[in-house]
Amino acid sequence: MSKENKQTSVSELGEFGLIERLTKDIKIKNASTIKGVGDDAAVMNYKDKQVVVSTDLLTEGVHFNLMYAPLKHLGYKAVVVNLSDIYAMNAKPTQITVSIAISSKFSVEALDELYAGIHLACETYNVDLVGGDTTSSLTGLTISITALGEVEKDKVVQRSGAKVSDLLCVSGDLGGAYMGLQLLERENEVFKVDNNMQPKLEGYDYILERQLKPEARMDIVAIFEKLGIVPTSMIDISDGLSSEIMHLCKNSALGCSLFEDKVPMDNQTKQMAEEFSINPIVAALNGGEDYELLFTISLDDYEKMKNDPDFTIIGHMTEAAEGVNLVTAAGSSIPLEAQGWNHAK
Ligand code: ADP
Ligand code: MG
């Protein structure tokens, strides 16, 4: 069991050697990519499609903790969170650029790991890595990813298109990534106090994966296409259901009724919430990083989607004057924003 553990410093390879090493195996997958890594700029051709662009910036210690987030997972997640924004426009992601600032504590082998995750996400989502930038940092790691995607002109879905009585729907289940984070942080604290303590993570693989290796809902956009549905508005759930509903309502100038007992949650999420004495609905409403899609569809499309197990109808849109409300399991209606955390008590 002799595992090769040689750590090469970035200065041994130099900036250009490092870029070459991290990008040498890239094979272009999309017809819209004309020229990828290796020139002053990448070249794309989207023909008559509309192009959507989204950027995210992740900083060590703020957005991720390398104590429990493996670099490969981090690379994968950094790509996925960007692709999620592209899907939220009902578009198909086609290219990304990756920019990194690295301190001297990161070896070439560590960056190989980060890029293994980045390349894996590109394979999984059929996206081309077409460029980026590399620089040094005094403290830790910063990753910025820009994603580009394409969509037919009449299929672009913004946050602003919802209408009164549209159905409010969500993909997958919510709150899992937040409860996974709570578990990781608790076990990390235990480990800091006693290095001999093994983290107790068994039985919680689903919520850990939701936190460490989330997926973007590529399948949902494909299902819309198959069912012939164009949502009237859409957003991805990165900050928690409550906040994203507010965005849809504000941008569409509407109110909404959200039904507490309709919000989909996995059993592991509920179980972990119970361990932490958190009401699980709070994890769904205010936890973040679920990367599910929240969207509205016209009542006319209800027949097309009613038997599809990939979506859950969780409410409906109302006039703005009615406000944004959570209808509790007991049947009372509470303003959503003021609600949130207090409900846990
Ligand atoms: P410039 O001097 O114009 O910034 P670079 O030497 O930084 O050029 O980049 C050379 C090529 O490598 C470009 O195609 C650039 O997009 C790409 N590149 C640079 N850094 C990265 C990175 N971290 N990941 C992927 N591609 C990169
Ligand atoms: Mg550069």
mmCIF file of C-alpha atoms and ligand atoms in Angstrom:
data_model
loop_
_atom_site.group_PDB
_atom_site.id
_atom_site.type_symbol
_atom_site.label_atom_id
_atom_site.label_comp_id
_atom_site.label_asym_id
_atom_site.label_seq_id
_atom_site.Cartn_x
_atom_site.Cartn_y
_atom_site.Cartn_z
ATOM 1 C CA MET A 1 0.000 0.000 0.000
ATOM 2 C CA SER A 2 2.558 2.599 -0.972
ATOM 3 C CA LYS A 3 0.574 5.581 -2.158
ATOM 4 C CA GLU A 4 2.538 8.117 -4.213
ATOM 5 C CA ASN A 5 2.288 11.320 -2.217
ATOM 6 C CA LYS A 6 4.717 13.662 -3.929
ATOM 7 C CA GLN A 7 3.656 17.299 -3.715
ATOM 8 C CA THR A 8 4.904 19.557 -6.490
ATOM 9 C CA SER A 9 4.915 23.289 -5.883
ATOM 10 C CA VAL A 10 3.278 25.473 -8.521
ATOM 11 C CA SER A 11 6.512 27.478 -8.876
ATOM 12 C CA GLU A 12 8.267 24.342 -10.174
ATOM 13 C CA LEU A 13 5.875 24.200 -13.145
ATOM 14 C CA GLY A 14 5.325 27.913 -13.615
ATOM 15 C CA GLU A 15 2.007 29.506 -14.607
ATOM 16 C CA PHE A 16 2.044 28.326 -18.226
ATOM 17 C CA GLY A 17 3.142 24.806 -17.266
ATOM 18 C CA LEU A 18 0.305 24.644 -14.759
ATOM 19 C CA ILE A 19 -2.349 25.845 -17.235
ATOM 20 C CA GLU A 20 -1.052 23.347 -19.804
ATOM 21 C CA ARG A 21 -1.263 20.512 -17.267
ATOM 22 C CA LEU A 22 -4.756 21.426 -16.082
ATOM 23 C CA THR A 23 -6.239 21.814 -19.571
ATOM 24 C CA LYS A 24 -4.322 19.369 -21.786
ATOM 25 C CA ASP A 25 -6.977 16.630 -21.997
ATOM 26 C CA ILE A 26 -9.924 18.835 -22.946
ATOM 27 C CA LYS A 27 -11.954 17.565 -25.921
ATOM 28 C CA ILE A 28 -14.478 20.017 -27.347
ATOM 29 C CA LYS A 29 -18.041 18.654 -27.192
ATOM 30 C CA ASN A 30 -20.316 21.441 -28.463
ATOM 31 C CA ALA A 31 -20.721 22.670 -32.037
ATOM 32 C CA SER A 32 -20.980 26.223 -30.700
ATOM 33 C CA THR A 33 -17.362 26.090 -29.455
ATOM 34 C CA ILE A 34 -15.069 27.196 -32.299
ATOM 35 C CA LYS A 35 -11.891 27.764 -30.270
ATOM 36 C CA GLY A 36 -11.295 26.852 -26.627
ATOM 37 C CA VAL A 37 -8.227 27.170 -24.370
ATOM 38 C CA GLY A 38 -5.005 28.343 -25.972
ATOM 39 C CA ASP A 39 -5.501 31.777 -27.482
ATOM 40 C CA ASP A 40 -6.136 35.271 -26.144
ATOM 41 C CA ALA A 41 -9.865 34.588 -26.186
ATOM 42 C CA ALA A 42 -12.228 31.703 -26.890
ATOM 43 C CA VAL A 43 -14.455 31.835 -29.993
ATOM 44 C CA MET A 44 -18.111 30.765 -30.035
ATOM 45 C CA ASN A 45 -20.877 30.630 -32.631
ATOM 46 C CA TYR A 46 -24.465 30.280 -31.400
ATOM 47 C CA LYS A 47 -26.088 30.754 -34.812
ATOM 48 C CA ASP A 48 -29.647 32.025 -34.209
ATOM 49 C CA LYS A 49 -29.789 31.043 -30.519
ATOM 50 C CA GLN A 50 -29.856 33.481 -27.636
ATOM 51 C CA VAL A 51 -26.856 33.373 -25.324
ATOM 52 C CA VAL A 52 -27.134 33.450 -21.524
ATOM 53 C CA VAL A 53 -24.151 34.178 -19.262
ATOM 54 C CA SER A 54 -23.755 33.768 -15.505
ATOM 55 C CA THR A 55 -20.805 34.151 -13.103
ATOM 56 C CA ASP A 56 -20.127 33.013 -9.544
ATOM 57 C CA LEU A 57 -17.224 33.758 -7.222
ATOM 58 C CA LEU A 58 -16.309 31.365 -4.390
ATOM 59 C CA THR A 59 -13.861 32.263 -1.625
ATOM 60 C CA GLU A 60 -12.212 29.869 0.820
ATOM 61 C CA GLY A 61 -13.499 30.344 4.355
ATOM 62 C CA VAL A 62 -16.629 32.127 3.112
ATOM 63 C CA HIS A 63 -18.197 29.763 0.574
ATOM 64 C CA PHE A 64 -16.332 26.558 1.326
ATOM 65 C CA ASN A 65 -14.292 24.952 4.084
ATOM 66 C CA LEU A 66 -11.472 22.658 2.929
ATOM 67 C CA MET A 67 -11.577 20.913 6.338
ATOM 68 C CA TYR A 68 -14.508 18.875 5.049
ATOM 69 C CA ALA A 69 -14.972 19.741 1.380
ATOM 70 C CA PRO A 70 -12.604 17.567 -0.731
ATOM 71 C CA LEU A 71 -11.052 19.550 -3.615
ATOM 72 C CA LYS A 72 -12.527 17.274 -6.265
ATOM 73 C CA HIS A 73 -16.011 17.809 -4.868
ATOM 74 C CA LEU A 74 -15.348 21.527 -4.628
ATOM 75 C CA GLY A 75 -14.373 21.697 -8.313
ATOM 76 C CA TYR A 76 -17.490 19.752 -9.261
ATOM 77 C CA LYS A 77 -19.770 21.908 -7.111
ATOM 78 C CA ALA A 78 -18.239 25.179 -8.334
ATOM 79 C CA VAL A 79 -19.220 24.220 -11.901
ATOM 80 C CA VAL A 80 -22.642 22.832 -10.959
ATOM 81 C CA VAL A 81 -23.797 25.971 -9.123
ATOM 82 C CA ASN A 82 -23.127 27.989 -12.280
ATOM 83 C CA LEU A 83 -24.851 25.525 -14.579
ATOM 84 C CA SER A 84 -27.875 25.659 -12.284
ATOM 85 C CA ASP A 85 -28.209 29.377 -13.114
ATOM 86 C CA ILE A 86 -28.145 28.584 -16.834
ATOM 87 C CA TYR A 87 -30.857 25.906 -16.470
ATOM 88 C CA ALA A 88 -32.898 28.423 -14.479
ATOM 89 C CA MET A 89 -33.163 30.449 -17.718
ATOM 90 C CA ASN A 90 -34.500 27.284 -19.451
ATOM 91 C CA ALA A 91 -31.218 27.244 -21.385
ATOM 92 C CA LYS A 92 -28.630 24.555 -22.087
ATOM 93 C CA PRO A 93 -25.113 25.301 -20.768
ATOM 94 C CA THR A 94 -22.419 24.981 -23.423
ATOM 95 C CA GLN A 95 -19.185 26.569 -22.158
ATOM 96 C CA ILE A 96 -17.476 27.618 -18.928
ATOM 97 C CA THR A 97 -14.373 29.599 -18.061
ATOM 98 C CA VAL A 98 -12.550 28.949 -14.785
ATOM 99 C CA SER A 99 -10.408 31.511 -12.977
ATOM 100 C CA ILE A 100 -8.420 30.657 -9.890
ATOM 101 C CA ALA A 101 -6.302 32.578 -7.375
ATOM 102 C CA ILE A 102 -4.089 30.193 -5.392
ATOM 103 C CA SER A 103 -1.837 30.576 -2.385
ATOM 104 C CA SER A 104 1.424 28.648 -2.012
ATOM 105 C CA LYS A 105 -0.235 26.068 0.264
ATOM 106 C CA PHE A 106 -1.813 24.495 -2.842
ATOM 107 C CA SER A 107 0.385 21.970 -4.638
ATOM 108 C CA VAL A 108 0.064 21.049 -8.293
ATOM 109 C CA GLU A 109 -1.443 17.714 -7.135
ATOM 110 C CA ALA A 110 -4.101 19.566 -5.122
ATOM 111 C CA LEU A 111 -5.019 21.593 -8.216
ATOM 112 C CA ASP A 112 -5.150 18.362 -10.242
ATOM 113 C CA GLU A 113 -7.833 17.224 -7.791
ATOM 114 C CA LEU A 114 -9.780 20.476 -8.138
ATOM 115 C CA TYR A 115 -9.638 20.171 -11.939
ATOM 116 C CA ALA A 116 -10.589 16.466 -11.825
ATOM 117 C CA GLY A 117 -13.887 17.648 -10.308
ATOM 118 C CA ILE A 118 -14.222 20.487 -12.826
ATOM 119 C CA HIS A 119 -13.616 18.149 -15.770
ATOM 120 C CA LEU A 120 -16.021 15.552 -14.372
ATOM 121 C CA ALA A 121 -18.784 18.161 -14.168
ATOM 122 C CA CYS A 122 -18.018 19.223 -17.762
ATOM 123 C CA GLU A 123 -18.376 15.582 -18.879
ATOM 124 C CA THR A 124 -21.573 15.040 -16.910
ATOM 125 C CA TYR A 125 -23.257 18.190 -18.235
ATOM 126 C CA ASN A 126 -21.699 18.161 -21.723
ATOM 127 C CA VAL A 127 -20.014 21.531 -21.299
ATOM 128 C CA ASP A 128 -16.710 22.774 -22.795
ATOM 129 C CA LEU A 129 -14.062 24.396 -20.600
ATOM 130 C CA VAL A 130 -12.873 27.125 -22.979
ATOM 131 C CA GLY A 131 -10.649 29.381 -20.890
ATOM 132 C CA GLY A 132 -9.875 31.083 -17.638
ATOM 133 C CA ASP A 133 -7.186 32.881 -15.734
ATOM 134 C CA THR A 134 -4.621 31.858 -13.150
ATOM 135 C CA THR A 135 -3.061 34.058 -10.524
ATOM 136 C CA SER A 136 -1.567 33.861 -7.045
ATOM 137 C CA SER A 137 -3.239 34.817 -3.790
ATOM 138 C CA LEU A 138 -1.837 35.636 -0.354
ATOM 139 C CA THR A 139 -4.493 33.700 1.498
ATOM 140 C CA GLY A 140 -6.288 30.574 0.353
ATOM 141 C CA LEU A 141 -8.196 29.748 -2.775
ATOM 142 C CA THR A 142 -10.659 31.775 -4.821
ATOM 143 C CA ILE A 143 -12.525 30.253 -7.763
ATOM 144 C CA SER A 144 -14.588 32.199 -10.254
ATOM 145 C CA ILE A 145 -16.558 30.366 -12.912
ATOM 146 C CA THR A 146 -18.473 31.901 -15.788
ATOM 147 C CA ALA A 147 -20.978 29.734 -17.623
ATOM 148 C CA LEU A 148 -22.470 30.376 -21.059
ATOM 149 C CA GLY A 149 -25.532 28.670 -22.446
ATOM 150 C CA GLU A 150 -27.873 28.767 -25.418
ATOM 151 C CA VAL A 151 -31.643 28.806 -25.768
ATOM 152 C CA GLU A 152 -34.174 29.458 -28.510
ATOM 153 C CA LYS A 153 -35.462 33.000 -28.413
ATOM 154 C CA ASP A 154 -39.071 32.093 -27.493
ATOM 155 C CA LYS A 155 -38.003 29.675 -24.731
ATOM 156 C CA VAL A 156 -36.021 32.004 -22.450
ATOM 157 C CA VAL A 157 -37.630 32.048 -18.986
ATOM 158 C CA GLN A 158 -37.052 35.014 -16.696
ATOM 159 C CA ARG A 159 -38.100 35.673 -13.106
ATOM 160 C CA SER A 160 -40.644 38.216 -14.210
ATOM 161 C CA GLY A 161 -43.216 36.304 -16.278
ATOM 162 C CA ALA A 162 -45.546 34.777 -13.662
ATOM 163 C CA LYS A 163 -49.288 35.572 -13.840
ATOM 164 C CA VAL A 164 -52.091 35.459 -11.256
ATOM 165 C CA SER A 165 -53.294 31.849 -10.621
ATOM 166 C CA ASP A 166 -50.179 30.279 -12.177
ATOM 167 C CA LEU A 167 -49.109 27.165 -10.281
ATOM 168 C CA LEU A 168 -45.930 27.441 -8.195
ATOM 169 C CA CYS A 169 -43.819 24.295 -8.575
ATOM 170 C CA VAL A 170 -40.491 22.931 -7.436
ATOM 171 C CA SER A 171 -38.242 20.077 -8.565
ATOM 172 C CA GLY A 172 -36.749 17.483 -6.181
ATOM 173 C CA ASP A 173 -36.766 18.057 -2.434
ATOM 174 C CA LEU A 174 -35.549 20.877 -0.205
ATOM 175 C CA GLY A 175 -33.543 21.526 2.957
ATOM 176 C CA GLY A 176 -31.142 18.597 2.488
ATOM 177 C CA ALA A 177 -28.008 20.623 1.656
ATOM 178 C CA TYR A 178 -28.533 22.817 4.709
ATOM 179 C CA MET A 179 -28.974 19.868 7.085
ATOM 180 C CA GLY A 180 -25.911 18.213 5.486
ATOM 181 C CA LEU A 181 -23.911 21.360 6.266
ATOM 182 C CA GLN A 182 -25.127 21.397 9.878
ATOM 183 C CA LEU A 183 -23.991 17.792 10.264
ATOM 184 C CA LEU A 184 -20.553 18.462 8.713
ATOM 185 C CA GLU A 185 -20.014 21.521 10.886
ATOM 186 C CA ARG A 186 -21.017 19.686 14.044
ATOM 187 C CA GLU A 187 -18.649 16.790 13.326
ATOM 188 C CA ASN A 188 -15.858 19.221 12.365
ATOM 189 C CA GLU A 189 -16.212 20.956 15.749
ATOM 190 C CA VAL A 190 -16.040 17.598 17.530
ATOM 191 C CA PHE A 191 -12.922 16.704 15.512
ATOM 192 C CA LYS A 192 -11.238 20.019 16.367
ATOM 193 C CA VAL A 193 -11.645 19.276 20.078
ATOM 194 C CA ASP A 194 -10.525 15.644 19.856
ATOM 195 C CA ASN A 195 -8.579 14.455 16.780
ATOM 196 C CA ASN A 196 -9.246 10.823 17.709
ATOM 197 C CA MET A 197 -12.994 11.203 17.366
ATOM 198 C CA GLN A 198 -14.277 9.657 14.156
ATOM 199 C CA PRO A 199 -17.038 11.735 12.544
ATOM 200 C CA LYS A 200 -20.499 10.163 12.843
ATOM 201 C CA LEU A 201 -21.747 10.457 9.278
ATOM 202 C CA GLU A 202 -23.256 7.002 8.605
ATOM 203 C CA GLY A 203 -26.834 6.863 7.436
ATOM 204 C CA TYR A 204 -26.747 10.448 6.173
ATOM 205 C CA ASP A 205 -25.229 9.910 2.726
ATOM 206 C CA TYR A 206 -28.088 11.670 0.946
ATOM 207 C CA ILE A 207 -27.897 15.002 2.795
ATOM 208 C CA LEU A 208 -24.074 14.926 2.755
ATOM 209 C CA GLU A 209 -24.129 14.475 -0.990
ATOM 210 C CA ARG A 210 -26.670 17.290 -1.301
ATOM 211 C CA GLN A 211 -24.147 19.559 0.443
ATOM 212 C CA LEU A 212 -20.834 18.300 -0.968
ATOM 213 C CA LYS A 213 -21.730 17.119 -4.470
ATOM 214 C CA PRO A 214 -24.980 18.729 -5.604
ATOM 215 C CA GLU A 215 -26.339 18.286 -9.118
ATOM 216 C CA ALA A 216 -27.973 20.885 -11.366
ATOM 217 C CA ARG A 217 -31.399 20.004 -12.825
ATOM 218 C CA MET A 218 -30.462 19.427 -16.447
ATOM 219 C CA ASP A 219 -33.209 16.785 -16.579
ATOM 220 C CA ILE A 220 -35.967 19.252 -15.699
ATOM 221 C CA VAL A 221 -35.196 21.508 -18.654
ATOM 222 C CA ALA A 222 -35.257 18.416 -20.903
ATOM 223 C CA ILE A 223 -38.633 17.377 -19.413
ATOM 224 C CA PHE A 224 -40.113 20.844 -20.122
ATOM 225 C CA GLU A 225 -39.048 20.400 -23.726
ATOM 226 C CA LYS A 226 -40.526 16.890 -23.917
ATOM 227 C CA LEU A 227 -43.832 17.938 -22.324
ATOM 228 C CA GLY A 228 -44.029 21.088 -24.447
ATOM 229 C CA ILE A 229 -44.087 23.364 -21.408
ATOM 230 C CA VAL A 230 -42.405 26.747 -21.140
ATOM 231 C CA PRO A 231 -42.623 27.910 -17.499
ATOM 232 C CA THR A 232 -43.885 31.472 -17.094
ATOM 233 C CA SER A 233 -41.091 32.278 -14.625
ATOM 234 C CA MET A 234 -38.187 30.376 -13.084
ATOM 235 C CA ILE A 235 -35.291 30.704 -10.626
ATOM 236 C CA ASP A 236 -32.858 28.214 -9.112
ATOM 237 C CA ILE A 237 -32.943 27.628 -5.370
ATOM 238 C CA SER A 238 -29.529 28.684 -4.129
ATOM 239 C CA ASP A 239 -30.538 30.761 -1.091
ATOM 240 C CA GLY A 240 -33.580 28.901 0.264
ATOM 241 C CA LEU A 241 -37.168 28.623 -0.952
ATOM 242 C CA SER A 242 -38.402 31.672 0.938
ATOM 243 C CA SER A 243 -35.925 34.074 -0.621
ATOM 244 C CA GLU A 244 -36.417 32.664 -4.153
ATOM 245 C CA ILE A 245 -40.215 32.931 -3.898
ATOM 246 C CA MET A 246 -39.749 36.568 -2.906
ATOM 247 C CA HIS A 247 -37.666 37.130 -6.051
ATOM 248 C CA LEU A 248 -40.309 35.587 -8.331
ATOM 249 C CA CYS A 249 -43.084 37.602 -6.654
ATOM 250 C CA LYS A 250 -41.160 40.879 -6.713
ATOM 251 C CA ASN A 251 -40.026 40.502 -10.315
ATOM 252 C CA SER A 252 -43.487 39.414 -11.478
ATOM 253 C CA ALA A 253 -45.245 42.039 -9.280
ATOM 254 C CA LEU A 254 -47.436 39.363 -7.667
ATOM 255 C CA GLY A 255 -48.215 37.706 -4.366
ATOM 256 C CA CYS A 256 -48.371 34.004 -3.680
ATOM 257 C CA SER A 257 -49.735 31.304 -1.386
ATOM 258 C CA LEU A 258 -47.248 28.610 -0.447
ATOM 259 C CA PHE A 259 -48.641 25.489 1.264
ATOM 260 C CA GLU A 260 -46.400 24.279 4.072
ATOM 261 C CA ASP A 261 -47.507 20.657 3.875
ATOM 262 C CA LYS A 262 -46.756 20.495 0.126
ATOM 263 C CA VAL A 263 -43.055 21.414 0.427
ATOM 264 C CA PRO A 264 -41.123 18.238 -0.505
ATOM 265 C CA MET A 265 -38.478 17.073 1.994
ATOM 266 C CA ASP A 266 -36.473 13.882 2.238
ATOM 267 C CA ASN A 267 -36.677 11.685 5.364
ATOM 268 C CA GLN A 268 -32.958 12.205 6.134
ATOM 269 C CA THR A 269 -33.527 15.960 6.069
ATOM 270 C CA LYS A 270 -36.426 15.655 8.516
ATOM 271 C CA GLN A 271 -34.479 13.278 10.767
ATOM 272 C CA MET A 272 -31.412 15.531 10.946
ATOM 273 C CA ALA A 273 -33.613 18.585 11.550
ATOM 274 C CA GLU A 274 -35.160 16.743 14.474
ATOM 275 C CA GLU A 275 -31.680 15.990 15.907
ATOM 276 C CA PHE A 276 -30.892 19.704 15.736
ATOM 277 C CA SER A 277 -34.331 20.697 17.073
ATOM 278 C CA ILE A 278 -35.016 22.633 13.888
ATOM 279 C CA ASN A 279 -38.453 22.558 12.266
ATOM 280 C CA PRO A 280 -37.665 20.934 8.873
ATOM 281 C CA ILE A 281 -39.754 23.551 7.032
ATOM 282 C CA VAL A 282 -37.226 26.140 8.236
ATOM 283 C CA ALA A 283 -34.394 24.191 6.578
ATOM 284 C CA ALA A 284 -36.401 24.202 3.329
ATOM 285 C CA LEU A 285 -37.417 27.868 3.560
ATOM 286 C CA ASN A 286 -34.185 29.405 4.819
ATOM 287 C CA GLY A 287 -31.444 26.855 4.240
ATOM 288 C CA GLY A 288 -29.609 27.215 0.960
ATOM 289 C CA GLU A 289 -27.755 25.387 -1.779
ATOM 290 C CA ASP A 290 -30.440 22.923 -2.829
ATOM 291 C CA TYR A 291 -30.010 23.887 -6.520
ATOM 292 C CA GLU A 292 -33.512 22.750 -7.370
ATOM 293 C CA LEU A 293 -35.645 24.749 -9.806
ATOM 294 C CA LEU A 294 -38.582 26.867 -8.625
ATOM 295 C CA PHE A 295 -40.967 27.847 -11.422
ATOM 296 C CA THR A 296 -44.487 28.836 -12.287
ATOM 297 C CA ILE A 297 -46.627 27.321 -15.018
ATOM 298 C CA SER A 298 -49.901 28.414 -16.506
ATOM 299 C CA LEU A 299 -52.999 26.460 -15.373
ATOM 300 C CA ASP A 300 -53.408 25.525 -19.054
ATOM 301 C CA ASP A 301 -50.261 23.382 -18.743
ATOM 302 C CA TYR A 302 -51.471 21.520 -15.648
ATOM 303 C CA GLU A 303 -52.765 18.531 -17.640
ATOM 304 C CA LYS A 304 -49.372 18.104 -19.316
ATOM 305 C CA MET A 305 -47.418 17.940 -16.066
ATOM 306 C CA LYS A 306 -49.829 16.609 -13.428
ATOM 307 C CA ASN A 307 -48.584 12.988 -13.626
ATOM 308 C CA ASP A 308 -44.888 13.824 -13.751
ATOM 309 C CA PRO A 309 -43.127 12.696 -10.545
ATOM 310 C CA ASP A 310 -40.255 15.182 -11.044
ATOM 311 C CA PHE A 311 -42.232 18.238 -9.912
ATOM 312 C CA THR A 312 -44.312 19.142 -6.882
ATOM 313 C CA ILE A 313 -46.974 21.841 -6.930
ATOM 314 C CA ILE A 314 -46.433 23.837 -3.733
ATOM 315 C CA GLY A 315 -48.698 26.832 -4.217
ATOM 316 C CA HIS A 316 -50.127 29.402 -6.601
ATOM 317 C CA MET A 317 -49.620 33.027 -7.570
ATOM 318 C CA THR A 318 -52.007 35.737 -6.367
ATOM 319 C CA GLU A 319 -52.506 39.490 -6.748
ATOM 320 C CA ALA A 320 -49.676 41.490 -5.163
ATOM 321 C CA ALA A 321 -52.108 43.009 -2.647
ATOM 322 C CA GLU A 322 -52.690 39.580 -1.097
ATOM 323 C CA GLY A 323 -49.029 39.363 -0.146
ATOM 324 C CA VAL A 324 -46.612 36.464 -0.055
ATOM 325 C CA ASN A 325 -48.028 33.933 2.391
ATOM 326 C CA LEU A 326 -47.240 30.599 3.931
ATOM 327 C CA VAL A 327 -50.403 28.577 4.545
ATOM 328 C CA THR A 328 -49.547 26.333 7.502
ATOM 329 C CA ALA A 329 -50.603 22.722 7.880
ATOM 330 C CA ALA A 330 -53.167 23.979 10.411
ATOM 331 C CA GLY A 331 -54.635 26.280 7.743
ATOM 332 C CA SER A 332 -53.559 29.710 8.961
ATOM 333 C CA SER A 333 -51.917 32.132 6.570
ATOM 334 C CA ILE A 334 -48.715 33.909 7.672
ATOM 335 C CA PRO A 335 -46.645 36.453 5.716
ATOM 336 C CA LEU A 336 -43.696 34.449 4.410
ATOM 337 C CA GLU A 337 -40.741 36.737 5.076
ATOM 338 C CA ALA A 338 -41.635 37.743 8.625
ATOM 339 C CA GLN A 339 -42.237 34.043 9.273
ATOM 340 C CA GLY A 340 -39.079 32.102 8.478
ATOM 341 C CA TRP A 341 -36.857 31.609 11.510
ATOM 342 C CA ASN A 342 -39.496 32.413 14.150
ATOM 343 C CA HIS A 343 -41.565 29.472 13.029
ATOM 344 C CA ALA A 344 -38.861 27.162 14.410
ATOM 345 C CA LYS A 345 -39.557 28.227 17.959
HETATM 346 P P1 ADP B 1 -3.519 35.801 -20.853
HETATM 347 O O1 ADP B 1 -2.095 36.211 -20.662
HETATM 348 O O2 ADP B 1 -4.139 36.322 -22.111
HETATM 349 O O3 ADP B 1 -4.359 35.991 -19.622
HETATM 350 P P2 ADP B 1 -3.130 33.103 -20.096
HETATM 351 O O4 ADP B 1 -1.722 32.666 -20.257
HETATM 352 O O5 ADP B 1 -3.617 33.437 -18.754
HETATM 353 O O6 ADP B 1 -3.430 34.237 -21.140
HETATM 354 O O7 ADP B 1 -4.056 31.954 -20.636
HETATM 355 C C1 ADP B 1 -3.687 31.131 -21.734
HETATM 356 C C2 ADP B 1 -4.870 30.268 -22.104
HETATM 357 O O8 ADP B 1 -5.194 29.417 -21.018
HETATM 358 C C3 ADP B 1 -6.141 31.065 -22.383
HETATM 359 O O9 ADP B 1 -6.865 30.373 -23.360
HETATM 360 C C4 ADP B 1 -6.860 31.041 -21.067
HETATM 361 O O10 ADP B 1 -8.236 31.208 -21.263
HETATM 362 C C5 ADP B 1 -6.500 29.667 -20.536
HETATM 363 N N1 ADP B 1 -6.443 29.590 -19.071
HETATM 364 C C6 ADP B 1 -5.718 30.343 -18.208
HETATM 365 N N2 ADP B 1 -5.901 29.984 -16.941
HETATM 366 C C7 ADP B 1 -6.819 28.967 -16.957
HETATM 367 C C8 ADP B 1 -7.442 28.158 -15.955
HETATM 368 N N3 ADP B 1 -7.194 28.330 -14.649
HETATM 369 N N4 ADP B 1 -8.304 27.214 -16.362
HETATM 370 C C9 ADP B 1 -8.592 27.054 -17.654
HETATM 371 N N5 ADP B 1 -8.036 27.756 -18.645
HETATM 372 C C10 ADP B 1 -7.149 28.718 -18.323
HETATM 373 MG MG MG B 2 -4.224 35.065 -17.869
#
